[in-house]
Amino acid sequence: AFSAGSRLLRGRGGHVVIRFALGGCTNRPFFRIVAANSRRARDGKYLEQLGCLDPLPNAHGEKVAGLNLERLRYWLGCGAQLSRPAEKLLGRPGAGAGMGTGGPGLAPALTASYRAGLAGFLPLHPMTVTGAERLRRRRQREQQPEAAPAEGSAEPGTGT
Amino acid sequence: MAALGARGSAALPARLRALWALPARRALAADAGEGKAAQPKPAFTDEAVQTLLYKMTGLDLHKVFRPVKKGLKPPHYKLMTEAQLEEATRKAIEEAKTKLIMPPVLNEREPIDDVLAEDKVLEGTETAKYVFTDLSYSIPHRERFIVVREPNGVLRKATWEERDRMIQIFFPKEGRRVIPPTLFKDENLGTVFQQDRHEDVLNMCIAQFEPDSPDYIRVHHRTYEDIEKHGKYDLLRSTRHFGGMVWYLLSRKKTDGLLIDMINRDLLDDATSLITLYHMLHPECQSAKEAKEQKLEGVDLIKVFVKTESQREGYIQLALQAYEEAMATSSAS
């Protein structure tokens, strides 16, 4: 048991990542936001738990998430990377030219081009914006075929 | 009520502030503006007011240390000398004093309405709102960041109810539930009052709500109203809620029932301190001016007060008469 983990950690490579560790039961996920070595198992031994996220909405219709911002700032200062979903939740470090660790209270200083991530901790991840635009375009395309047959049936009557 | 306003929290002595775990006072512009008022109105937290209220609360050891429902244990007997008994009684009185510290009376808190960011890009991507709580350990709960990201992309600060719920989820306090019990709804409070359990309701209310939340204030006011309607003042005597009740009645000038109750129980000192407090709170009323001019004491003070200020003059006169007759017969015999 002693050597099981150290085989991973021998030699060079591996870095600290802040990512979601999945827990919970069947059809009931629950994520812990965790700082761990990148070469560890997803749900394996971690360095520190920095928070949690409940992806299912509760009785009041909200998805509850807790973030230990103080320790997050420490690990980001140590050079931790963020996983893709963690970036979507928190934001993208480095895009705000050093203003990233401002925390949710710095909104009045934000300019239009600088958007806070989902939690408002770091700037918005570009994939979030792209994902939102793709979703919007897909919804528009779904609405157009419904409109087109309706217009198509009306046009032969009025057109030409 | 101006008496319970920001002036009250500004004038809080450091001892009480530490006791009620309120955050350190930050300089408020409002305080500077209010200094222009004619005469500072006494607040709930002034030393003089607190001493008077504390005297009126009484110190009935049998009631303070009445058996609380705990696990059944056989009674513990000790053999003590006179000196040891005195020592034990003194220690009991000290403990009773800590149990009788009054919970704070504050103004209702202002609703939070602060938008941090508006990201129209995120509209339509999510179906439910996200509530983010800052879990850093060393931040006082009042200063914690709790923000909500709505499905329409708006990032706003959480309302007070959301804040209380989140703080209870992540930092649970004993005796407090995440969703407040249905006991505190208006229709259910009546049932509890019929069983004379006002003190239990108030204790549960203190455990559940913050002192400046509207629910706390509503439940307390309902309880005091009910007590005043039925004259059940003795239920709260010698508990820590008595001061708050007296303060409520004084601010609304509904002190007659309490006065009658005190005279019937031969608590003349409490009656005089009640009227002194009344004069401190409402210095412009006639009986206050007369009392100050003539420097009245004791029964005369009560008589002047009854003539000018009270609504139920007849009852109070009768009670005073009965009291004086009782005094006369007891001193004669």
CSV table of C-alpha atoms in Angstrom, one decimal:
chain,number,residue,atom,x,y,z
A,1,ALA,CA,0.0,0.0,0.0
A,2,PHE,CA,2.9,2.4,0.7
A,3,SER,CA,4.4,2.1,-2.8
A,4,ALA,CA,1.0,2.2,-4.6
A,5,GLY,CA,0.9,5.9,-4.8
A,6,SER,CA,4.6,6.7,-4.9
A,7,ARG,CA,5.0,4.8,-8.2
A,8,LEU,CA,2.9,7.6,-9.7
A,9,LEU,CA,4.8,10.3,-8.1
A,10,ARG,CA,8.3,9.0,-8.9
A,11,GLY,CA,10.3,10.8,-11.5
A,12,ARG,CA,9.3,14.1,-13.2
A,13,GLY,CA,5.9,15.2,-14.5
A,14,GLY,CA,2.6,15.7,-12.9
A,15,HIS,CA,1.3,19.0,-11.6
A,16,VAL,CA,-1.4,20.2,-9.2
A,17,VAL,CA,-4.8,20.6,-10.7
A,18,ILE,CA,-8.1,21.9,-9.3
A,19,ARG,CA,-10.8,19.7,-10.6
A,20,PHE,CA,-14.1,18.0,-9.7
A,21,ALA,CA,-14.1,14.6,-7.9
A,22,LEU,CA,-17.3,12.7,-8.4
A,23,GLY,CA,-19.1,11.2,-5.5
A,24,GLY,CA,-22.6,10.4,-4.5
A,25,CYS,CA,-24.8,7.4,-5.6
A,26,THR,CA,-26.5,6.1,-8.7
A,27,ASN,CA,-28.4,8.9,-10.5
A,28,ARG,CA,-27.3,11.3,-7.7
A,29,PRO,CA,-23.9,12.9,-8.5
A,30,PHE,CA,-22.1,15.2,-6.2
A,31,PHE,CA,-18.8,17.0,-7.0
A,32,ARG,CA,-16.1,17.9,-4.6
A,33,ILE,CA,-13.8,20.7,-5.8
A,34,VAL,CA,-10.4,19.4,-5.0
A,35,ALA,CA,-6.7,20.2,-5.5
A,36,ALA,CA,-4.9,17.0,-6.4
A,37,ASN,CA,-1.9,15.8,-8.4
A,38,SER,CA,-2.9,15.4,-12.0
A,39,ARG,CA,-1.7,11.8,-12.1
A,40,ARG,CA,-4.0,10.7,-9.3
A,41,ALA,CA,-7.3,8.9,-9.9
A,42,ARG,CA,-10.3,11.2,-10.3
A,43,ASP,CA,-11.7,10.2,-6.9
A,44,GLY,CA,-8.4,9.3,-5.3
A,45,LYS,CA,-6.2,10.9,-2.7
A,46,TYR,CA,-6.2,14.7,-3.0
A,47,LEU,CA,-4.1,17.4,-1.5
A,48,GLU,CA,-7.0,19.5,-0.2
A,49,GLN,CA,-10.7,19.9,-0.6
A,50,LEU,CA,-11.5,23.4,-1.7
A,51,GLY,CA,-15.3,23.2,-1.9
A,52,CYS,CA,-18.2,21.3,-3.4
A,53,LEU,CA,-20.9,21.5,-6.0
A,54,ASP,CA,-24.3,19.9,-6.0
A,55,PRO,CA,-25.3,19.7,-9.7
A,56,LEU,CA,-29.0,18.9,-8.9
A,57,PRO,CA,-31.2,21.8,-8.0
A,58,ASN,CA,-32.6,21.8,-4.5
A,59,ALA,CA,-36.2,22.6,-3.3
A,60,HIS,CA,-35.6,26.3,-3.9
A,61,GLY,CA,-34.4,25.7,-7.4
A,62,GLU,CA,-30.8,26.5,-6.8
A,63,LYS,CA,-27.6,24.6,-7.4
A,64,VAL,CA,-25.6,25.0,-4.2
A,65,ALA,CA,-21.8,25.4,-4.5
A,66,GLY,CA,-19.2,26.2,-1.9
A,67,LEU,CA,-15.8,27.5,-2.6
A,68,ASN,CA,-13.0,28.1,-0.2
A,69,LEU,CA,-11.7,31.2,-1.9
A,70,GLU,CA,-8.8,31.7,0.5
A,71,ARG,CA,-7.3,28.3,-0.2
A,72,LEU,CA,-8.1,28.5,-3.9
A,73,ARG,CA,-6.1,31.7,-4.1
A,74,TYR,CA,-3.2,29.9,-2.3
A,75,TRP,CA,-3.2,26.9,-4.8
A,76,LEU,CA,-3.5,29.2,-7.8
A,77,GLY,CA,-0.6,31.1,-6.4
A,78,CYS,CA,1.3,27.8,-6.1
A,79,GLY,CA,0.7,27.3,-9.8
A,80,ALA,CA,-2.3,24.9,-9.9
A,81,GLN,CA,-4.1,24.4,-13.2
A,82,LEU,CA,-7.8,24.2,-13.6
A,83,SER,CA,-9.8,21.5,-15.3
A,84,ARG,CA,-12.2,22.4,-18.0
A,85,PRO,CA,-15.4,22.2,-15.9
A,86,ALA,CA,-13.6,23.9,-13.0
A,87,GLU,CA,-12.6,26.7,-15.4
A,88,LYS,CA,-16.2,27.0,-16.6
A,89,LEU,CA,-17.3,27.4,-13.0
A,90,LEU,CA,-14.6,29.7,-11.7
A,91,GLY,CA,-13.3,31.5,-14.8
A,92,ARG,CA,-10.1,31.6,-16.7
A,93,PRO,CA,-7.0,32.7,-14.9
A,94,GLY,CA,-4.6,35.0,-16.6
A,95,ALA,CA,-7.1,36.5,-19.0
A,96,GLY,CA,-7.7,39.4,-16.8
A,97,ALA,CA,-4.1,40.6,-16.8
A,98,GLY,CA,-3.5,39.9,-13.1
A,99,MET,CA,-6.9,41.1,-11.9
A,100,GLY,CA,-8.2,37.5,-11.9
A,101,THR,CA,-8.1,36.8,-8.2
A,102,GLY,CA,-10.3,39.8,-7.4
A,103,GLY,CA,-13.1,37.7,-6.0
A,104,PRO,CA,-16.9,38.4,-6.4
A,105,GLY,CA,-16.8,41.8,-4.8
A,106,LEU,CA,-14.8,43.6,-7.5
A,107,ALA,CA,-17.6,44.1,-10.1
A,108,PRO,CA,-17.7,47.9,-10.2
A,109,ALA,CA,-14.2,48.0,-11.5
A,110,LEU,CA,-15.0,45.6,-14.4
A,111,THR,CA,-15.1,47.0,-17.9
A,112,ALA,CA,-17.4,45.7,-20.6
A,113,SER,CA,-14.7,43.5,-22.2
A,114,TYR,CA,-13.8,41.8,-18.9
A,115,ARG,CA,-16.4,39.3,-17.8
A,116,ALA,CA,-16.4,37.4,-14.6
A,117,GLY,CA,-16.7,33.6,-14.7
A,118,LEU,CA,-19.8,31.7,-13.6
A,119,ALA,CA,-18.9,32.3,-9.9
A,120,GLY,CA,-17.5,35.7,-10.5
A,121,PHE,CA,-14.1,34.6,-9.2
A,122,LEU,CA,-12.1,34.7,-12.4
A,123,PRO,CA,-12.8,35.9,-15.9
A,124,LEU,CA,-15.2,34.0,-18.1
A,125,HIS,CA,-13.9,31.0,-20.0
A,126,PRO,CA,-14.1,31.5,-23.8
A,127,MET,CA,-15.7,28.1,-24.2
A,128,THR,CA,-18.6,29.2,-22.1
A,129,VAL,CA,-19.3,32.1,-24.5
A,130,THR,CA,-18.8,29.8,-27.5
A,131,GLY,CA,-21.0,27.1,-26.0
A,132,ALA,CA,-23.7,29.7,-25.3
A,133,GLU,CA,-23.6,31.0,-28.9
A,134,ARG,CA,-23.7,27.5,-30.3
A,135,LEU,CA,-26.7,26.7,-28.2
A,136,ARG,CA,-28.5,29.9,-29.3
A,137,ARG,CA,-27.7,29.1,-33.0
A,138,ARG,CA,-29.0,25.5,-32.6
A,139,ARG,CA,-32.2,26.8,-31.0
A,140,GLN,CA,-32.7,29.3,-33.8
A,141,ARG,CA,-32.1,26.6,-36.4
A,142,GLU,CA,-34.7,24.4,-34.7
A,143,GLN,CA,-37.2,27.2,-34.7
A,144,GLN,CA,-36.6,28.0,-38.4
A,145,PRO,CA,-37.7,24.6,-39.9
A,146,GLU,CA,-41.0,25.0,-37.9
A,147,ALA,CA,-41.5,28.4,-39.4
A,148,ALA,CA,-40.4,27.4,-42.9
A,149,PRO,CA,-43.1,24.7,-43.6
A,150,ALA,CA,-45.7,27.2,-42.2
A,151,GLU,CA,-44.4,29.9,-44.6
A,152,GLY,CA,-44.0,27.4,-47.4
A,153,SER,CA,-47.7,26.5,-47.3
A,154,ALA,CA,-48.7,30.1,-47.3
A,155,GLU,CA,-46.2,31.2,-50.1
A,156,PRO,CA,-47.6,29.1,-53.0
A,157,GLY,CA,-50.9,30.8,-52.4
A,158,THR,CA,-49.4,34.4,-52.4
A,159,GLY,CA,-46.2,34.0,-54.4
A,160,THR,CA,-45.6,34.2,-58.1
B,1,MET,CA,-39.0,53.9,16.5
B,2,ALA,CA,-36.1,56.2,16.6
B,3,ALA,CA,-35.0,54.9,19.9
B,4,LEU,CA,-34.0,51.6,18.4
B,5,GLY,CA,-32.2,53.1,15.5
B,6,ALA,CA,-28.7,53.3,14.4
B,7,ARG,CA,-27.9,55.5,17.4
B,8,GLY,CA,-28.5,52.4,19.6
B,9,SER,CA,-26.0,50.3,17.8
B,10,ALA,CA,-23.5,53.2,17.7
B,11,ALA,CA,-23.7,53.7,21.5
B,12,LEU,CA,-23.3,50.0,22.3
B,13,PRO,CA,-20.6,49.5,24.9
B,14,ALA,CA,-17.8,47.2,23.9
B,15,ARG,CA,-18.8,44.6,26.4
B,16,LEU,CA,-22.3,44.1,25.0
B,17,ARG,CA,-21.0,44.2,21.5
B,18,ALA,CA,-18.6,41.4,22.2
B,19,LEU,CA,-21.3,39.5,24.0
B,20,TRP,CA,-23.8,39.6,21.1
B,21,ALA,CA,-21.0,38.9,18.6
B,22,LEU,CA,-21.8,41.9,16.4
B,23,PRO,CA,-19.1,42.9,14.0
B,24,ALA,CA,-16.8,45.8,14.8
B,25,ARG,CA,-18.5,49.1,14.2
B,26,ARG,CA,-17.5,50.9,11.0
B,27,ALA,CA,-18.0,54.7,10.9
B,28,LEU,CA,-21.4,55.4,9.4
B,29,ALA,CA,-22.2,58.7,7.8
B,30,ALA,CA,-25.7,58.4,9.2
B,31,ASP,CA,-24.5,58.6,12.8
B,32,ALA,CA,-22.8,61.9,12.2
B,33,GLY,CA,-26.0,63.3,10.7
B,34,GLU,CA,-28.2,62.1,13.6
B,35,GLY,CA,-26.1,64.0,16.1
B,36,LYS,CA,-28.1,67.1,15.3
B,37,ALA,CA,-31.3,65.8,17.1
B,38,ALA,CA,-32.5,67.8,20.0
B,39,GLN,CA,-31.7,65.4,22.8
B,40,PRO,CA,-30.4,61.8,22.5
B,41,LYS,CA,-33.2,59.4,23.0
B,42,PRO,CA,-32.3,56.6,25.4
B,43,ALA,CA,-31.6,53.4,23.5
B,44,PHE,CA,-32.2,49.8,24.6
B,45,THR,CA,-28.5,49.4,25.2
B,46,ASP,CA,-27.8,52.4,27.5
B,47,GLU,CA,-26.4,51.4,30.9
B,48,ALA,CA,-29.1,53.2,32.8
B,49,VAL,CA,-31.9,51.6,30.8
B,50,GLN,CA,-30.3,48.1,31.1
B,51,THR,CA,-29.9,48.4,34.9
B,52,LEU,CA,-33.6,49.4,35.3
B,53,LEU,CA,-34.8,46.6,33.0
B,54,TYR,CA,-32.5,44.1,34.8
B,55,LYS,CA,-33.9,45.1,38.2
B,56,MET,CA,-37.4,44.6,36.9
B,57,THR,CA,-36.6,41.1,35.5
B,58,GLY,CA,-36.2,39.8,39.0
B,59,LEU,CA,-34.0,36.9,40.0
B,60,ASP,CA,-36.2,33.9,41.0
B,61,LEU,CA,-33.6,31.1,41.3
B,62,HIS,CA,-36.3,28.5,41.3
B,63,LYS,CA,-37.6,29.6,38.0
B,64,VAL,CA,-34.2,30.2,36.3
B,65,PHE,CA,-32.9,26.8,37.3
B,66,ARG,CA,-36.1,25.0,36.9
B,67,PRO,CA,-35.5,21.5,35.5
B,68,VAL,CA,-34.9,21.6,31.8
B,69,LYS,CA,-36.0,18.4,30.0
B,70,LYS,CA,-32.8,16.4,29.9
B,71,GLY,CA,-31.9,12.8,30.4
B,72,LEU,CA,-33.2,11.3,33.6
B,73,LYS,CA,-30.5,11.2,36.4
B,74,PRO,CA,-31.1,10.5,40.0
B,75,PRO,CA,-30.7,13.7,42.2
B,76,HIS,CA,-27.3,14.5,43.6
B,77,TYR,CA,-27.2,15.3,47.3
B,78,LYS,CA,-24.3,17.1,49.0
B,79,LEU,CA,-23.6,17.7,52.7
B,80,MET,CA,-22.5,21.3,53.2
B,81,THR,CA,-21.7,23.7,56.0
B,82,GLU,CA,-23.3,27.1,56.2
B,83,ALA,CA,-20.3,28.8,54.6
B,84,GLN,CA,-20.3,26.2,51.7
B,85,LEU,CA,-24.0,26.7,51.2
B,86,GLU,CA,-23.6,30.5,51.0
B,87,GLU,CA,-20.7,30.0,48.5
B,88,ALA,CA,-22.9,27.7,46.4
B,89,THR,CA,-25.8,30.2,46.4
B,90,ARG,CA,-23.4,33.0,45.4
B,91,LYS,CA,-22.1,30.9,42.5
B,92,ALA,CA,-25.7,30.1,41.5
B,93,ILE,CA,-26.6,33.8,41.5
B,94,GLU,CA,-23.6,34.5,39.2
B,95,GLU,CA,-24.6,31.7,36.8
B,96,ALA,CA,-28.2,33.0,36.9
B,97,LYS,CA,-27.0,36.5,36.0
B,98,THR,CA,-25.2,35.1,32.9
B,99,LYS,CA,-28.4,33.3,32.0
B,100,LEU,CA,-30.4,36.5,32.2
B,101,ILE,CA,-28.4,38.5,29.7
B,102,MET,CA,-30.9,40.1,27.4
B,103,PRO,CA,-30.9,39.3,23.7
B,104,PRO,CA,-30.3,42.4,21.4
B,105,VAL,CA,-33.2,44.5,20.1
B,106,LEU,CA,-32.3,45.8,16.7
B,107,ASN,CA,-34.0,47.4,13.7
B,108,GLU,CA,-35.1,45.4,10.9
B,109,ARG,CA,-32.3,44.8,8.3
B,110,GLU,CA,-32.4,46.4,4.9
B,111,PRO,CA,-32.9,43.9,2.0
B,112,ILE,CA,-29.8,43.3,-0.1
B,113,ASP,CA,-30.2,44.4,-3.7
B,114,ASP,CA,-26.8,44.5,-5.3
B,115,VAL,CA,-25.9,43.3,-8.9
B,116,LEU,CA,-22.3,42.5,-9.4
B,117,ALA,CA,-22.2,41.7,-13.1
B,118,GLU,CA,-24.6,41.2,-16.0
B,119,ASP,CA,-23.5,38.7,-18.7
B,120,LYS,CA,-26.1,38.6,-21.4
B,121,VAL,CA,-23.9,35.9,-23.1
B,122,LEU,CA,-24.9,33.4,-20.5
B,123,GLU,CA,-28.6,33.8,-21.0
B,124,GLY,CA,-30.3,30.5,-21.7
B,125,THR,CA,-27.4,28.2,-21.0
B,126,GLU,CA,-28.5,27.2,-17.5
B,127,THR,CA,-31.8,26.1,-16.2
B,128,ALA,CA,-31.3,26.7,-12.5
B,129,LYS,CA,-29.6,29.4,-10.5
B,130,TYR,CA,-26.2,28.8,-8.9
B,131,VAL,CA,-25.5,29.9,-5.3
B,132,PHE,CA,-21.8,30.3,-4.5
B,133,THR,CA,-20.7,30.6,-0.9
B,134,ASP,CA,-17.2,31.6,0.2
B,135,LEU,CA,-16.1,28.9,2.6
B,136,SER,CA,-13.0,30.6,4.0
B,137,TYR,CA,-12.9,29.8,7.7
B,138,SER,CA,-11.8,33.0,9.3
B,139,ILE,CA,-14.4,35.4,7.9
B,140,PRO,CA,-17.3,36.5,10.1
B,141,HIS,CA,-20.6,35.3,8.7
B,142,ARG,CA,-21.8,38.9,8.2
B,143,GLU,CA,-19.0,39.6,5.8
B,144,ARG,CA,-19.1,36.4,3.8
B,145,PHE,CA,-19.5,36.5,0.0
B,146,ILE,CA,-22.6,34.7,-1.1
B,147,VAL,CA,-23.5,35.4,-4.7
B,148,VAL,CA,-26.2,34.0,-7.0
B,149,ARG,CA,-25.8,33.5,-10.7
B,150,GLU,CA,-29.3,33.6,-12.2
B,151,PRO,CA,-30.2,31.8,-15.5
B,152,ASN,CA,-30.5,35.1,-17.3
B,153,GLY,CA,-26.8,35.7,-16.6
B,154,VAL,CA,-27.1,38.3,-13.8
B,155,LEU,CA,-24.6,37.8,-10.9
B,156,ARG,CA,-26.1,39.3,-7.8
B,157,LYS,CA,-25.6,39.2,-4.0
B,158,ALA,CA,-27.8,36.7,-2.2
B,159,THR,CA,-30.8,37.9,-0.2
B,160,TRP,CA,-30.8,37.7,3.5
B,161,GLU,CA,-32.9,34.5,3.6
B,162,GLU,CA,-30.6,32.8,1.0
B,163,ARG,CA,-27.6,33.9,3.1
B,164,ASP,CA,-29.0,32.5,6.3
B,165,ARG,CA,-29.8,29.2,4.6
B,166,MET,CA,-26.4,28.8,3.0
B,167,ILE,CA,-24.5,29.7,6.2
B,168,GLN,CA,-26.6,27.1,8.1
B,169,ILE,CA,-25.8,24.5,5.5
B,170,PHE,CA,-22.1,25.0,5.5
B,171,PHE,CA,-21.6,26.2,9.1
B,172,PRO,CA,-24.4,24.6,11.0
B,173,LYS,CA,-25.3,26.1,14.4
B,174,GLU,CA,-26.9,24.1,17.1
B,175,GLY,CA,-30.7,24.6,17.5
B,176,ARG,CA,-31.0,26.2,14.0
B,177,ARG,CA,-32.6,24.5,11.1
B,178,VAL,CA,-32.0,25.2,7.4
B,179,ILE,CA,-35.7,25.8,6.7
B,180,PRO,CA,-37.4,27.6,9.6
B,181,PRO,CA,-39.9,25.4,11.4
B,182,THR,CA,-43.6,25.9,10.7
B,183,LEU,CA,-44.1,26.8,14.3
B,184,PHE,CA,-43.2,30.4,13.5
B,185,LYS,CA,-46.0,30.9,11.1
B,186,ASP,CA,-48.7,33.3,12.4
B,187,GLU,CA,-51.5,30.7,12.4
B,188,ASN,CA,-49.5,28.2,14.5
B,189,LEU,CA,-48.2,30.7,17.0
B,190,GLY,CA,-51.8,31.1,18.4
B,191,THR,CA,-51.9,27.4,19.4
B,192,VAL,CA,-48.6,27.6,21.2
B,193,PHE,CA,-49.7,30.8,23.1
B,194,GLN,CA,-52.8,29.0,24.3
B,195,GLN,CA,-50.5,26.5,26.0
B,196,ASP,CA,-48.7,29.3,27.8
B,197,ARG,CA,-45.4,28.4,26.2
B,198,HIS,CA,-44.3,31.9,25.2
B,199,GLU,CA,-40.8,31.5,26.7
B,200,ASP,CA,-40.1,28.3,24.7
B,201,VAL,CA,-41.2,30.1,21.5
B,202,LEU,CA,-38.9,33.0,22.2
B,203,ASN,CA,-36.0,30.7,23.0
B,204,MET,CA,-36.5,28.8,19.8
B,205,CYS,CA,-36.8,32.1,17.9
B,206,ILE,CA,-33.5,33.3,19.3
B,207,ALA,CA,-31.8,30.0,18.2
B,208,GLN,CA,-33.3,30.1,14.7
B,209,PHE,CA,-33.2,33.7,13.5
B,210,GLU,CA,-30.8,36.5,13.5
B,211,PRO,CA,-31.7,39.4,15.8
B,212,ASP,CA,-32.3,41.8,13.0
B,213,SER,CA,-34.3,39.6,10.7
B,214,PRO,CA,-37.9,40.4,10.0
B,215,ASP,CA,-39.1,37.0,11.2
B,216,TYR,CA,-37.4,37.4,14.6
B,217,ILE,CA,-39.0,40.8,15.1
B,218,ARG,CA,-42.4,39.6,14.0
B,219,VAL,CA,-42.4,36.6,16.3
B,220,HIS,CA,-41.2,38.6,19.2
B,221,HIS,CA,-43.9,41.3,18.6
B,222,ARG,CA,-46.6,38.7,18.3
B,223,THR,CA,-45.5,37.1,21.6
B,224,TYR,CA,-45.5,40.4,23.4
B,225,GLU,CA,-48.9,41.4,22.0
B,226,ASP,CA,-50.4,38.1,23.1
B,227,ILE,CA,-48.9,38.5,26.6
B,228,GLU,CA,-50.2,42.0,26.9
B,229,LYS,CA,-53.6,41.0,25.7
B,230,HIS,CA,-54.0,38.3,28.3
B,231,GLY,CA,-52.0,39.8,31.0
B,232,LYS,CA,-49.6,36.9,31.4
B,233,TYR,CA,-46.6,39.0,32.3
B,234,ASP,CA,-45.4,36.6,35.0
B,235,LEU,CA,-44.5,34.0,32.4
B,236,LEU,CA,-41.5,36.0,31.3
B,237,ARG,CA,-40.5,37.4,34.7
B,238,SER,CA,-37.0,36.1,35.7
B,239,THR,CA,-36.2,35.2,32.1
B,240,ARG,CA,-34.0,37.0,29.7
B,241,HIS,CA,-37.0,38.1,27.6
B,242,PHE,CA,-38.5,40.3,30.2
B,243,GLY,CA,-36.4,43.3,29.3
B,244,GLY,CA,-37.3,43.1,25.6
B,245,MET,CA,-41.0,42.9,26.5
B,246,VAL,CA,-40.9,45.9,28.7
B,247,TRP,CA,-39.0,47.9,26.1
B,248,TYR,CA,-41.6,47.0,23.5
B,249,LEU,CA,-44.5,48.0,25.7
B,250,LEU,CA,-42.8,51.2,26.7
B,251,SER,CA,-42.2,52.3,23.2
B,252,ARG,CA,-45.9,51.7,22.4
B,253,LYS,CA,-47.2,53.2,25.7
B,254,LYS,CA,-49.1,50.0,26.6
B,255,THR,CA,-47.8,49.8,30.1
B,256,ASP,CA,-51.0,49.8,32.1
B,257,GLY,CA,-51.5,46.1,32.3
B,258,LEU,CA,-47.9,45.6,33.4
B,259,LEU,CA,-48.3,48.3,36.0
B,260,ILE,CA,-51.4,46.7,37.5
B,261,ASP,CA,-49.7,43.3,37.5
B,262,MET,CA,-46.7,44.7,39.4
B,263,ILE,CA,-48.9,46.5,42.0
B,264,ASN,CA,-51.0,43.3,42.6
B,265,ARG,CA,-47.8,41.4,43.3
B,266,ASP,CA,-46.6,44.1,45.6
B,267,LEU,CA,-43.5,44.9,43.5
B,268,LEU,CA,-43.5,48.7,44.1
B,269,ASP,CA,-39.9,49.1,43.2
B,270,ASP,CA,-40.4,47.5,39.8
B,271,ALA,CA,-43.4,49.8,39.3
B,272,THR,CA,-41.3,52.9,40.0
B,273,SER,CA,-38.5,51.8,37.8
B,274,LEU,CA,-41.0,51.1,35.0
B,275,ILE,CA,-42.3,54.7,35.3
B,276,THR,CA,-38.8,56.1,35.5
B,277,LEU,CA,-38.0,54.3,32.2
B,278,TYR,CA,-41.2,55.6,30.7
B,279,HIS,CA,-40.1,59.1,31.6
B,280,MET,CA,-36.7,58.5,30.1
B,281,LEU,CA,-38.2,57.3,26.8
B,282,HIS,CA,-40.9,59.9,26.6
B,283,PRO,CA,-39.5,63.0,28.3
B,284,GLU,CA,-42.0,65.4,26.7
B,285,CYS,CA,-45.1,63.9,28.4
B,286,GLN,CA,-46.7,65.8,31.3
B,287,SER,CA,-46.0,63.4,34.1
B,288,ALA,CA,-42.3,63.4,33.3
B,289,LYS,CA,-42.2,67.1,33.6
B,290,GLU,CA,-44.1,67.1,36.9
B,291,ALA,CA,-41.9,64.3,38.3
B,292,LYS,CA,-38.8,66.2,37.4
B,293,GLU,CA,-40.0,69.5,38.9
B,294,GLN,CA,-41.2,67.9,42.2
B,295,LYS,CA,-38.7,65.1,42.4
B,296,LEU,CA,-41.4,62.5,43.3
B,297,GLU,CA,-40.6,59.1,44.6
B,298,GLY,CA,-42.4,55.8,45.1
B,299,VAL,CA,-46.2,55.8,45.4
B,300,ASP,CA,-46.5,59.6,44.5
B,301,LEU,CA,-44.7,59.0,41.3
B,302,ILE,CA,-47.2,56.2,40.4
B,303,LYS,CA,-50.1,58.4,41.3
B,304,VAL,CA,-49.0,61.3,39.1
B,305,PHE,CA,-48.3,58.9,36.3
B,306,VAL,CA,-51.7,57.3,36.6
B,307,LYS,CA,-53.5,60.7,36.6
B,308,THR,CA,-51.9,62.0,33.4
B,309,GLU,CA,-50.7,59.1,31.2
B,310,SER,CA,-52.6,55.9,31.7
B,311,GLN,CA,-55.8,54.7,29.9
B,312,ARG,CA,-57.1,52.4,32.6
B,313,GLU,CA,-57.0,54.9,35.5
B,314,GLY,CA,-59.8,53.2,37.4
B,315,TYR,CA,-58.1,49.8,37.6
B,316,ILE,CA,-54.8,51.2,38.7
B,317,GLN,CA,-56.4,53.4,41.4
B,318,LEU,CA,-58.2,50.3,42.7
B,319,ALA,CA,-55.0,48.3,42.7
B,320,LEU,CA,-53.1,51.0,44.5
B,321,GLN,CA,-55.9,51.3,47.1
B,322,ALA,CA,-55.8,47.5,47.7
B,323,TYR,CA,-52.1,47.7,48.1
B,324,GLU,CA,-52.2,50.6,50.6
B,325,GLU,CA,-54.9,48.8,52.6
B,326,ALA,CA,-52.7,45.7,52.7
B,327,MET,CA,-49.7,47.7,53.8
B,328,ALA,CA,-51.8,49.4,56.5
B,329,THR,CA,-53.2,46.1,57.9
B,330,SER,CA,-49.8,44.4,57.8
B,331,SER,CA,-48.1,47.3,59.6
B,332,ALA,CA,-50.9,47.6,62.1
B,333,SER,CA,-50.9,43.9,63.0
